Coordinates of C-alpha atoms and ligand atoms in Angstrom, one line a residue:
M1 CA 54.0 56.5 81.2
S2 CA 56.3 59.3 82.3
E3 CA 56.1 63.0 81.3
A4 CA 58.3 62.7 78.3
A5 CA 57.2 59.4 76.8
T6 CA 54.4 61.3 75.1
H7 CA 56.7 63.9 73.8
S8 CA 58.1 63.4 70.4
V9 CA 61.2 65.1 69.0
H10 CA 61.1 68.9 68.4
P11 CA 59.0 69.0 65.2
S12 CA 60.6 72.2 63.7
A13 CA 63.9 70.3 63.4
T14 CA 62.8 67.1 61.7
A15 CA 64.1 68.1 58.3
G16 CA 66.9 70.1 56.7
P17 CA 65.2 73.5 56.7
G18 CA 64.0 73.0 60.3
A19 CA 67.6 72.2 61.2
K20 CA 68.7 75.5 59.8
A21 CA 66.0 77.3 61.9
A22 CA 67.4 75.4 64.9
A23 CA 70.9 76.5 64.1
S24 CA 69.9 80.2 64.1
T25 CA 68.9 79.8 67.8
A26 CA 71.3 77.1 68.8
G27 CA 74.2 77.9 66.6
P28 CA 77.3 80.1 66.9
G29 CA 75.6 82.8 69.0
L30 CA 74.7 80.2 71.7
L31 CA 78.1 78.5 71.4
A32 CA 79.8 81.9 72.1
S33 CA 77.8 82.3 75.3
L34 CA 78.5 78.6 76.3
D35 CA 82.2 79.0 75.5
P36 CA 83.4 80.1 79.0
L37 CA 81.2 77.5 80.7
L38 CA 82.4 74.6 78.5
R39 CA 86.0 75.6 78.9
E40 CA 85.7 75.0 82.6
W41 CA 83.3 72.0 82.5
L42 CA 84.6 69.9 79.6
P43 CA 88.2 69.2 81.0
R44 CA 86.6 67.9 84.2
Q45 CA 84.7 65.1 82.4
R46 CA 86.3 61.6 82.6
W47 CA 85.7 61.1 78.9
F48 CA 87.6 64.2 77.9
A49 CA 90.5 63.0 75.9
G50 CA 92.7 66.2 76.0
K51 CA 93.5 66.2 79.7
G52 CA 96.5 68.3 80.9
R53 CA 96.1 71.0 78.2
P54 CA 93.8 74.0 78.4
V55 CA 90.9 74.4 76.1
T56 CA 91.4 77.6 74.2
G57 CA 88.1 77.7 72.3
F58 CA 85.5 75.8 70.3
T59 CA 84.3 75.5 66.7
L60 CA 80.7 74.4 66.1
V61 CA 80.5 71.3 63.9
S62 CA 76.7 70.7 64.2
A63 CA 73.9 72.0 66.4
T64 CA 70.4 70.4 66.5
E65 CA 67.5 71.3 68.8
L66 CA 66.0 68.0 69.9
L67 CA 63.6 69.9 72.2
P68 CA 63.1 73.7 71.6
V69 CA 65.7 75.5 73.7
R70 CA 63.3 78.3 74.6
S71 CA 60.7 76.0 76.0
K72 CA 60.5 74.9 79.7
L73 CA 63.0 72.1 79.0
G74 CA 65.2 72.5 76.0
L75 CA 67.5 69.9 74.6
L76 CA 70.4 70.7 72.3
H77 CA 72.6 68.2 70.5
L78 CA 76.0 69.7 69.8
L79 CA 79.1 68.5 68.0
V80 CA 82.0 70.9 68.9
R81 CA 85.7 70.9 68.2
A82 CA 87.7 71.8 71.3
H83 CA 90.9 73.7 70.5
Q84 CA 93.9 73.0 72.6
P85 CA 97.7 73.5 72.3
V86 CA 99.1 70.9 70.0
L87 CA 101.0 67.9 71.6
P88 CA 104.5 67.0 70.2
T89 CA 103.0 63.6 69.3
Q90 CA 100.4 65.3 67.0
G91 CA 103.2 66.4 64.6
A92 CA 104.1 69.9 63.3
L93 CA 100.8 70.5 61.4
P94 CA 98.0 72.4 63.0
H95 CA 95.6 70.0 64.7
P96 CA 91.9 70.8 64.1
G97 CA 91.0 69.8 67.7
D98 CA 89.0 66.8 69.0
C99 CA 85.3 66.7 68.2
Y100 CA 83.0 66.0 71.1
Q101 CA 79.3 65.1 71.3
L102 CA 77.4 67.1 73.9
L103 CA 73.8 66.9 75.0
I104 CA 72.9 70.1 76.7
G105 CA 69.7 70.6 78.7
V106 CA 68.3 74.1 79.0
R107 CA 66.1 75.1 81.9
E108 CA 65.1 78.2 83.9
A109 CA 66.6 76.6 87.0
L110 CA 67.7 73.1 88.0
P111 CA 65.8 71.0 90.4
P112 CA 68.0 69.8 93.3
R113 CA 68.3 66.2 91.8
L114 CA 70.0 67.8 88.7
A115 CA 72.5 69.8 90.7
P116 CA 75.5 67.5 89.9
A117 CA 74.7 68.0 86.2
L118 CA 75.1 71.8 86.2
I119 CA 77.3 73.2 83.5
G120 CA 76.5 76.9 84.3
H121 CA 74.2 79.9 84.0
L122 CA 74.2 81.8 80.7
D123 CA 74.5 85.5 81.3
K124 CA 74.5 86.7 77.6
G125 CA 73.5 85.4 74.1
P126 CA 70.2 84.2 72.8
L127 CA 69.4 82.2 76.0
A128 CA 70.7 84.7 78.6
G129 CA 69.3 84.0 82.1
R130 CA 68.8 80.3 81.5
T131 CA 70.7 77.3 83.0
V132 CA 72.5 74.7 81.0
Y133 CA 73.4 71.2 82.2
E134 CA 74.5 67.7 81.2
A135 CA 71.2 66.4 79.8
L136 CA 72.0 62.7 80.3
Y137 CA 71.2 63.1 84.0
D138 CA 67.7 64.0 83.1
I139 CA 64.8 61.6 82.3
R140 CA 63.1 63.4 79.5
P141 CA 66.1 64.1 77.3
A142 CA 67.0 60.4 77.6
E143 CA 63.5 59.4 76.5
V144 CA 63.7 61.7 73.5
L145 CA 66.8 59.9 72.3
L146 CA 65.1 56.4 72.6
E147 CA 62.0 57.7 70.9
A148 CA 64.0 59.1 68.0
L149 CA 65.7 55.7 67.5
R150 CA 62.4 53.8 67.8
T151 CA 60.8 56.0 65.1
R152 CA 64.0 56.3 62.9
A153 CA 63.9 60.1 63.1
H154 CA 66.0 62.2 60.8
I155 CA 66.6 65.5 62.6
G156 CA 68.8 68.0 60.8
E157 CA 72.2 66.3 60.4
L158 CA 71.3 63.5 62.9
R159 CA 70.1 60.2 61.6
F160 CA 68.5 57.7 64.1
E161 CA 68.4 54.2 62.7
R162 CA 67.3 50.8 64.1
D163 CA 67.2 47.1 63.3
M164 CA 63.5 46.5 62.7
R165 CA 63.8 42.9 63.8
Q166 CA 64.3 44.0 67.4
D167 CA 61.3 45.3 69.2
I168 CA 62.1 48.6 71.0
P169 CA 59.4 49.5 73.5
S170 CA 58.3 53.1 74.0
G171 CA 58.4 54.5 77.5
P172 CA 60.9 52.4 79.5
V173 CA 62.3 54.5 82.4
P174 CA 65.9 55.6 81.6
R175 CA 68.8 55.9 84.0
R176 CA 72.3 57.1 83.5
V177 CA 75.2 54.6 83.9
T178 CA 77.3 56.2 86.6
A179 CA 80.5 54.0 86.3
E180 CA 83.5 56.0 85.2
Q181 CA 84.1 55.4 81.5
S182 CA 85.3 56.7 78.1
N183 CA 81.8 57.4 76.8
S184 CA 78.3 57.9 78.4
S185 CA 75.6 55.3 78.6
I186 CA 71.9 55.3 79.5
V187 CA 70.0 52.1 80.5
Y188 CA 66.3 52.0 79.5
G189 CA 64.2 49.9 81.9
D190 CA 66.7 47.1 82.0
T191 CA 66.0 46.2 78.4
F192 CA 68.3 48.4 76.3
I193 CA 71.5 50.4 76.8
L194 CA 72.4 53.4 74.7
K195 CA 76.0 54.3 74.5
L196 CA 76.7 57.8 73.3
L197 CA 80.3 58.2 72.0
R198 CA 81.9 61.3 73.3
R199 CA 85.0 61.8 71.1
I200 CA 83.7 61.6 67.6
V201 CA 85.8 60.6 64.6
S202 CA 85.0 60.2 61.0
G203 CA 84.9 56.8 59.3
T204 CA 83.5 53.4 60.0
N205 CA 83.5 53.0 63.8
P206 CA 84.4 49.4 65.0
D207 CA 82.0 49.9 68.0
L208 CA 79.1 49.5 65.6
E209 CA 80.9 47.7 62.7
L210 CA 82.1 44.6 64.7
P211 CA 78.9 44.0 66.7
L212 CA 76.8 44.3 63.5
A213 CA 79.2 41.8 61.7
L214 CA 79.0 39.4 64.7
A215 CA 75.2 39.6 64.8
R216 CA 75.1 38.8 61.1
E217 CA 77.3 35.8 61.9
G218 CA 74.9 34.7 64.7
C219 CA 77.7 35.0 67.3
P220 CA 75.9 35.0 70.7
R221 CA 78.9 36.4 72.7
V222 CA 78.1 40.0 71.7
P223 CA 74.8 41.9 72.2
A224 CA 73.5 42.7 68.7
P225 CA 73.0 46.4 67.9
A226 CA 69.3 47.4 68.0
G227 CA 69.7 51.0 66.9
W228 CA 72.4 53.5 66.1
L229 CA 72.8 57.3 65.9
L230 CA 74.7 58.8 63.0
A231 CA 75.5 62.4 61.9
D232 CA 75.9 63.1 58.2
L233 CA 78.3 65.9 58.1
G234 CA 80.2 68.2 55.6
P235 CA 79.7 68.7 51.9
D236 CA 80.1 64.9 51.3
R237 CA 77.6 64.0 54.0
E238 CA 80.2 61.7 55.6
S239 CA 78.7 59.5 58.3
Y240 CA 79.9 59.7 61.9
V241 CA 78.8 57.1 64.4
L242 CA 77.5 58.9 67.6
G243 CA 75.8 56.1 69.5
V244 CA 74.8 52.5 69.6
L245 CA 71.7 50.9 71.3
Q246 CA 72.0 47.3 72.5
P247 CA 70.0 44.8 74.5
Y248 CA 70.8 45.3 78.2
L249 CA 72.2 42.2 79.9
K250 CA 70.1 42.4 83.0
G251 CA 71.8 41.3 86.2
A252 CA 75.2 40.9 84.5
A253 CA 78.4 41.6 86.4
D254 CA 81.5 42.7 84.7
G255 CA 84.7 40.6 84.9
W256 CA 86.5 43.3 86.7
E257 CA 84.0 43.5 89.6
L258 CA 83.8 39.7 89.8
A259 CA 87.6 39.2 89.8
L260 CA 88.0 41.8 92.6
R261 CA 85.2 40.2 94.6
E262 CA 86.7 36.8 94.3
L263 CA 90.2 38.1 95.1
A264 CA 88.8 39.9 98.2
K265 CA 87.3 36.6 99.4
G266 CA 90.5 34.7 98.6
Q267 CA 88.6 32.7 96.0
D268 CA 90.0 31.0 92.9
F269 CA 89.0 32.6 89.6
T270 CA 90.5 30.1 87.2
A271 CA 87.2 28.5 86.1
E272 CA 85.9 32.0 85.0
A273 CA 89.2 32.8 83.4
R274 CA 89.0 29.7 81.4
A275 CA 85.4 30.5 80.3
L276 CA 86.6 33.9 79.3
G277 CA 89.3 32.4 77.2
R278 CA 86.6 30.3 75.5
A279 CA 84.4 33.3 74.9
T280 CA 87.2 35.3 73.4
A281 CA 88.1 32.5 71.1
E282 CA 84.4 32.2 70.0
V283 CA 84.4 35.9 69.1
H284 CA 87.7 35.7 67.3
T285 CA 86.6 32.7 65.3
A286 CA 83.4 34.4 64.2
L287 CA 85.3 37.6 63.3
A288 CA 87.7 35.6 61.2
R289 CA 84.8 34.0 59.4
V290 CA 82.9 37.2 58.6
L291 CA 85.7 39.7 58.0
P292 CA 88.9 39.4 56.0
T293 CA 92.1 37.9 57.4
V294 CA 95.6 38.6 56.1
T295 CA 99.1 37.1 56.4
L296 CA 101.7 39.3 58.1
G297 CA 105.0 38.8 56.4
P298 CA 108.4 40.5 57.2
T299 CA 107.3 43.9 55.9
Q300 CA 104.0 44.0 57.8
V301 CA 105.6 42.7 61.0
Q302 CA 108.4 45.3 60.7
L303 CA 105.7 48.0 60.4
M304 CA 103.9 46.5 63.5
V305 CA 107.3 46.5 65.4
D306 CA 108.0 50.1 64.3
G307 CA 104.6 51.1 65.6
M308 CA 105.3 49.5 69.0
T309 CA 108.7 51.0 69.2
E310 CA 107.4 54.5 68.3
R311 CA 104.7 54.2 70.9
L312 CA 107.3 53.3 73.5
E313 CA 109.5 56.3 72.5
L314 CA 106.5 58.7 72.8
A315 CA 105.3 57.1 76.0
A316 CA 108.8 57.5 77.5
Q317 CA 108.7 61.2 76.6
A318 CA 105.3 61.6 78.2
V319 CA 106.1 59.5 81.3
P320 CA 109.8 59.8 82.1
A321 CA 109.7 56.9 84.6
L322 CA 109.6 54.6 81.5
Q323 CA 113.0 55.8 80.2
L324 CA 115.0 53.5 82.4
Y325 CA 113.2 50.4 81.1
A326 CA 112.9 51.4 77.4
P327 CA 116.1 49.6 76.2
A328 CA 115.0 46.3 77.8
L329 CA 111.4 46.7 76.6
R330 CA 112.6 47.3 73.0
T331 CA 114.2 43.8 73.0
A332 CA 110.7 42.3 73.1
F333 CA 109.9 44.1 69.9
E334 CA 113.3 43.3 68.3
A335 CA 112.8 39.6 69.0
L336 CA 109.6 39.7 67.0
A337 CA 111.2 41.5 64.1
D338 CA 114.0 38.9 64.2
L339 CA 111.5 36.0 63.9
A340 CA 109.9 37.7 60.9
A341 CA 113.3 38.3 59.3
E342 CA 113.9 34.5 59.6
G343 CA 110.7 34.0 57.5
R344 CA 108.1 33.4 60.2
T345 CA 104.6 34.7 59.3
W346 CA 101.4 35.4 61.4
T347 CA 97.7 35.5 60.6
A348 CA 96.0 38.8 61.4
Q349 CA 92.3 39.4 61.7
R350 CA 89.9 41.9 63.1
V351 CA 90.0 41.8 66.9
H352 CA 88.4 43.6 69.8
G353 CA 91.4 45.9 70.3
D354 CA 91.0 47.0 73.9
L355 CA 90.0 43.8 75.7
H356 CA 90.1 43.7 79.4
L357 CA 88.0 42.3 82.3
G358 CA 85.8 45.4 82.3
Q359 CA 84.7 44.6 78.8
C360 CA 83.4 41.2 79.7
L361 CA 80.0 40.8 81.1
R362 CA 78.8 37.6 82.9
A363 CA 75.0 37.0 82.7
P364 CA 73.4 35.5 85.8
G365 CA 73.3 32.1 84.0
G366 CA 77.1 32.2 83.7
A367 CA 77.5 33.0 79.9
W368 CA 80.1 35.6 79.1
S369 CA 79.6 38.5 76.5
L370 CA 82.1 40.9 75.2
I371 CA 81.3 44.6 74.8
D372 CA 82.9 47.9 73.7
F373 CA 84.6 47.2 70.4
E374 CA 85.8 50.8 70.0
G375 CA 89.5 49.8 70.4
E376 CA 92.0 51.9 72.2
P377 CA 90.3 55.3 72.0
S378 CA 93.6 57.2 71.6
K379 CA 94.6 55.4 68.4
P380 CA 93.5 56.7 65.0
L381 CA 90.4 54.9 63.6
A382 CA 92.2 53.4 60.6
E383 CA 94.8 51.8 62.9
R384 CA 92.1 50.4 65.2
R385 CA 90.4 48.8 62.2
M386 CA 93.5 47.1 60.9
P387 CA 93.7 43.2 61.1
Q388 CA 95.9 42.2 64.1
P389 CA 97.2 39.0 65.5
I390 CA 94.7 37.6 68.1
A391 CA 97.6 37.9 70.6
R392 CA 96.6 41.6 70.9
D393 CA 93.4 40.8 72.7
V394 CA 94.9 37.9 74.6
A395 CA 97.6 40.2 75.9
G396 CA 94.9 42.7 77.0
M397 CA 93.2 40.0 79.1
L398 CA 96.5 38.7 80.5
R399 CA 97.4 42.3 81.6
S400 CA 93.9 42.6 83.1
F401 CA 94.3 39.6 85.4
D402 CA 97.6 41.2 86.5
Y403 CA 95.8 44.5 87.1
A404 CA 93.1 42.9 89.2
A405 CA 95.7 41.0 91.4
H406 CA 97.7 44.2 91.9
S407 CA 94.9 46.6 92.6
V408 CA 93.8 44.7 95.7
P409 CA 95.8 46.1 98.6
R410 CA 96.7 42.7 100.0
P411 CA 100.1 41.1 99.7
V412 CA 99.0 37.6 100.5
V413 CA 95.7 35.9 99.4
P414 CA 94.6 32.4 100.6
L415 CA 93.2 30.8 97.5
R416 CA 90.6 28.6 99.4
A417 CA 89.2 29.0 102.9
D418 CA 90.0 25.3 103.6
D419 CA 93.5 25.6 102.2
D420 CA 96.3 26.3 104.6
S421 CA 98.7 27.1 101.9
T422 CA 98.8 30.7 100.8
A423 CA 99.4 32.2 97.4
T424 CA 100.5 35.7 96.5
A425 CA 98.4 38.0 94.4
A426 CA 100.9 37.3 91.6
D427 CA 100.1 33.6 91.8
W428 CA 96.4 34.4 91.5
A429 CA 97.2 36.3 88.3
T430 CA 99.5 33.5 87.0
G431 CA 96.7 30.9 87.5
C432 CA 94.1 33.0 85.7
R433 CA 96.5 33.8 82.9
A434 CA 97.2 30.2 82.3
A435 CA 93.5 29.1 82.6
Y436 CA 92.5 31.8 80.1
C437 CA 95.0 30.5 77.5
T438 CA 93.8 27.0 78.1
G439 CA 90.2 28.0 77.5
Y440 CA 91.2 29.9 74.4
A441 CA 93.0 26.8 73.0
E442 CA 90.0 24.6 73.7
V443 CA 87.8 26.6 71.3
S444 CA 90.3 27.8 68.7
G445 CA 92.7 24.9 68.7
R446 CA 95.6 27.4 69.1
D447 CA 97.2 28.0 72.5
P448 CA 98.5 31.6 72.6
R449 CA 101.3 30.5 74.8
T450 CA 102.9 28.6 71.9
D451 CA 103.9 32.0 70.5
P452 CA 105.7 33.5 73.4
V453 CA 107.7 36.1 71.4
L454 CA 104.5 37.6 69.9
L455 CA 102.7 37.5 73.2
R456 CA 105.5 39.2 75.1
A457 CA 105.7 42.0 72.4
C458 CA 102.0 42.5 72.5
E459 CA 101.9 42.5 76.4
T460 CA 104.8 45.0 76.5
D461 CA 103.0 47.3 74.0
K462 CA 99.8 47.0 76.1
A463 CA 101.6 47.8 79.3
V464 CA 103.2 50.9 77.7
Y465 CA 99.7 52.0 76.6
E466 CA 98.4 51.5 80.1
V467 CA 101.2 53.6 81.6
V468 CA 100.3 56.5 79.3
Y469 CA 96.5 55.9 80.0
E470 CA 97.0 55.9 83.8
A471 CA 99.4 58.9 83.8
R472 CA 96.7 60.9 81.8
H473 CA 93.5 59.7 83.5
R474 CA 94.2 58.0 86.9
P475 CA 97.7 58.9 88.1
D476 CA 97.1 56.9 91.4
W477 CA 96.9 53.7 89.3
L478 CA 100.3 54.3 87.6
P479 CA 102.2 51.9 89.9
V480 CA 100.1 48.9 88.5
P481 CA 101.3 49.0 84.9
M482 CA 104.7 50.3 86.0
A483 CA 105.2 47.1 88.1
A484 CA 104.4 45.1 85.0
I485 CA 106.8 47.2 83.0
R486 CA 109.6 46.3 85.4
R487 CA 108.7 42.6 85.1
L488 CA 108.4 42.7 81.3
A489 CA 111.7 44.5 81.0
A490 CA 113.3 41.7 83.0
D491 CA 111.4 39.1 80.9
E492 CA 109.9 37.7 84.1
D493 CA 106.2 37.6 83.4
P494 CA 105.1 34.0 83.3
V495 CA 102.2 33.0 81.1
Ligands
LIG501 N1 74.8 45.2 76.8 C1 75.1 45.6 78.1 N2 74.4 45.1 79.1 C2 74.6 45.4 80.4 N3 75.5 46.4 80.7 C3 76.2 46.9 79.7 C4 76.0 46.6 78.4 N4 76.9 47.3 77.6 C5 77.6 48.1 78.5 N5 77.2 47.9 79.8 C6 77.7 48.5 81.0 O1 78.0 49.9 80.6 C7 79.4 50.1 80.9 C8 80.0 51.0 79.8 O2 80.0 50.4 78.6 P1 81.2 50.5 77.5 O3 80.7 50.0 76.2 O4 82.4 49.7 78.1 O5 81.5 52.0 77.5 P2 82.8 52.9 77.6 O6 83.3 53.0 76.1 O7 82.4 54.2 78.1 O8 83.8 52.2 78.5 C9 80.1 48.8 81.0 O9 81.2 48.7 81.9 C10 78.9 47.9 81.5 O10 78.9 47.9 82.9
LIG502 O1 87.2 53.1 78.9 P1 87.5 51.7 78.3 O2 86.9 50.6 79.1 O3 87.3 51.7 76.9 O4 89.1 51.5 78.4 C1 90.0 52.4 79.0 O5 89.9 52.4 80.4 C2 90.2 51.2 81.1 C3 90.0 51.5 82.6 O6 88.7 51.7 82.9 C4 91.6 50.8 80.9 O7 91.9 49.5 81.5 C5 92.9 49.4 82.4 O8 92.3 49.3 83.7 C6 91.5 48.2 83.9 C7 91.0 48.3 85.4 O9 90.2 49.5 85.6 C8 92.2 46.9 83.7 O10 91.3 45.8 83.8 C9 92.8 46.9 82.3 O11 93.5 45.7 82.1 C10 93.7 48.1 82.1 O12 94.2 48.1 80.8 C11 91.8 50.7 79.4 O13 93.2 50.3 79.1 C12 91.5 52.0 78.7 O14 91.6 51.9 77.3

């Protein structure tokens, strides 16, 4: 058993009064001394949502000592609001600033293995002379989090909960998931994975809500939550979801890695694409059984179209390269509004909301699971939880096959080693897109291709989202969604 497995959560902070004591050490005084370090460190994190605008200050939302900060190894849980200049898209009203979850380790000095986790050295305040760092790189803080979930600890405003039907072992060795992502995850001994959400929003979070609902329904395509971390904040003790613990799918590979691997070998991926279509349809069918569905009539469709059009306008302001294509892209949305005006209706239900190959995990036996039900992180929570046509998720996957094909720097890919014909990367994507829809239809009885107007509108909306996402997070990738924008504007994308 490792050093920290025997260590329980800081006892002085296991109840309300203890939390107040913690706040007197770890509260505003400490935040003031952390302020200059965080201003520099936070914007460099992949999960930081406010890229491109300086951080001008912080407000403390909650501070909880999980290990005493004056001890050899301290652990501080912080929720802080980062203040930044307001974006035009955030409207004229003052914006309170995004709230982030931080786990701050406190030590005298960092051992070399923790050097990449350094946030900085405190030169004033209650912990002057000590070093603060990203605690998720460290074993003991990770163990403290699992132990708190296992024992259903309530620590200040933090509430660690679990599903008692799942056995959570004590003492598995933790390791940080290093893949670039929107949140931060820790794997425990290949049995569980804890995802800590970084940008925290109030209200029911679909990343916990939907997997819980699917687990109730017995849907095997989504790992069932085993534990979750909440913060009860404000005078009304409103719950904020901070993290979710799930069984770890050992040896699983994500659809993105697999697709790139097969592309690099010139291998066909249509059998997997078809299996992914089947898995998506299974999840959709279960969601439609367990959560409400609604019919979208002309008014609701017009609202959806207005949302798509507005997102396009805002995106074209943020990424001027879109402006040339905006009029043609708008026709995809107008065609949908025209169908609704003629009396066509659509069924809407809860969907994944940000489905792409990276959200699909294939277990060694070949079964696919879907993960990460957070939805598009930049959208307000209420919007992410609204029932949507299933074409939203289908469009996400179709875009993803296109992404994979166009991220491999190879213009021509032979599909089979024994095949003397060659196919372009675009043909690879076309084959996968068709196979995915076939698989979807096999399970659901509805082929998404039979609704091309809706699919084109959803794919256009997704590609516009991707342009903004890439411009903000990975400018080198911008050509991938921009190429799709050109094809969608010309109505050339075959399904
Ligand atoms: N249940 C799981 N089993 C195995 N690996 C997982 C599991 N859940 C997530 N992962 C891995 O962790 C990564 C990040 O998880 P994800 O929920 O997508 O977080 P983010 O919101 O940060 O993108 C995934 O890409 C996947 O590789
Ligand atoms: O971090 P999340 O996985 O929640 O999603 C965000 O990041 C994704 C990239 O990691 C982004 O997906 C886009 O790039 C993928 C390849 O890396 C591609 O497969 C997707 O089709 C494409 O949308 C996703 O949009 C974003 O929300």
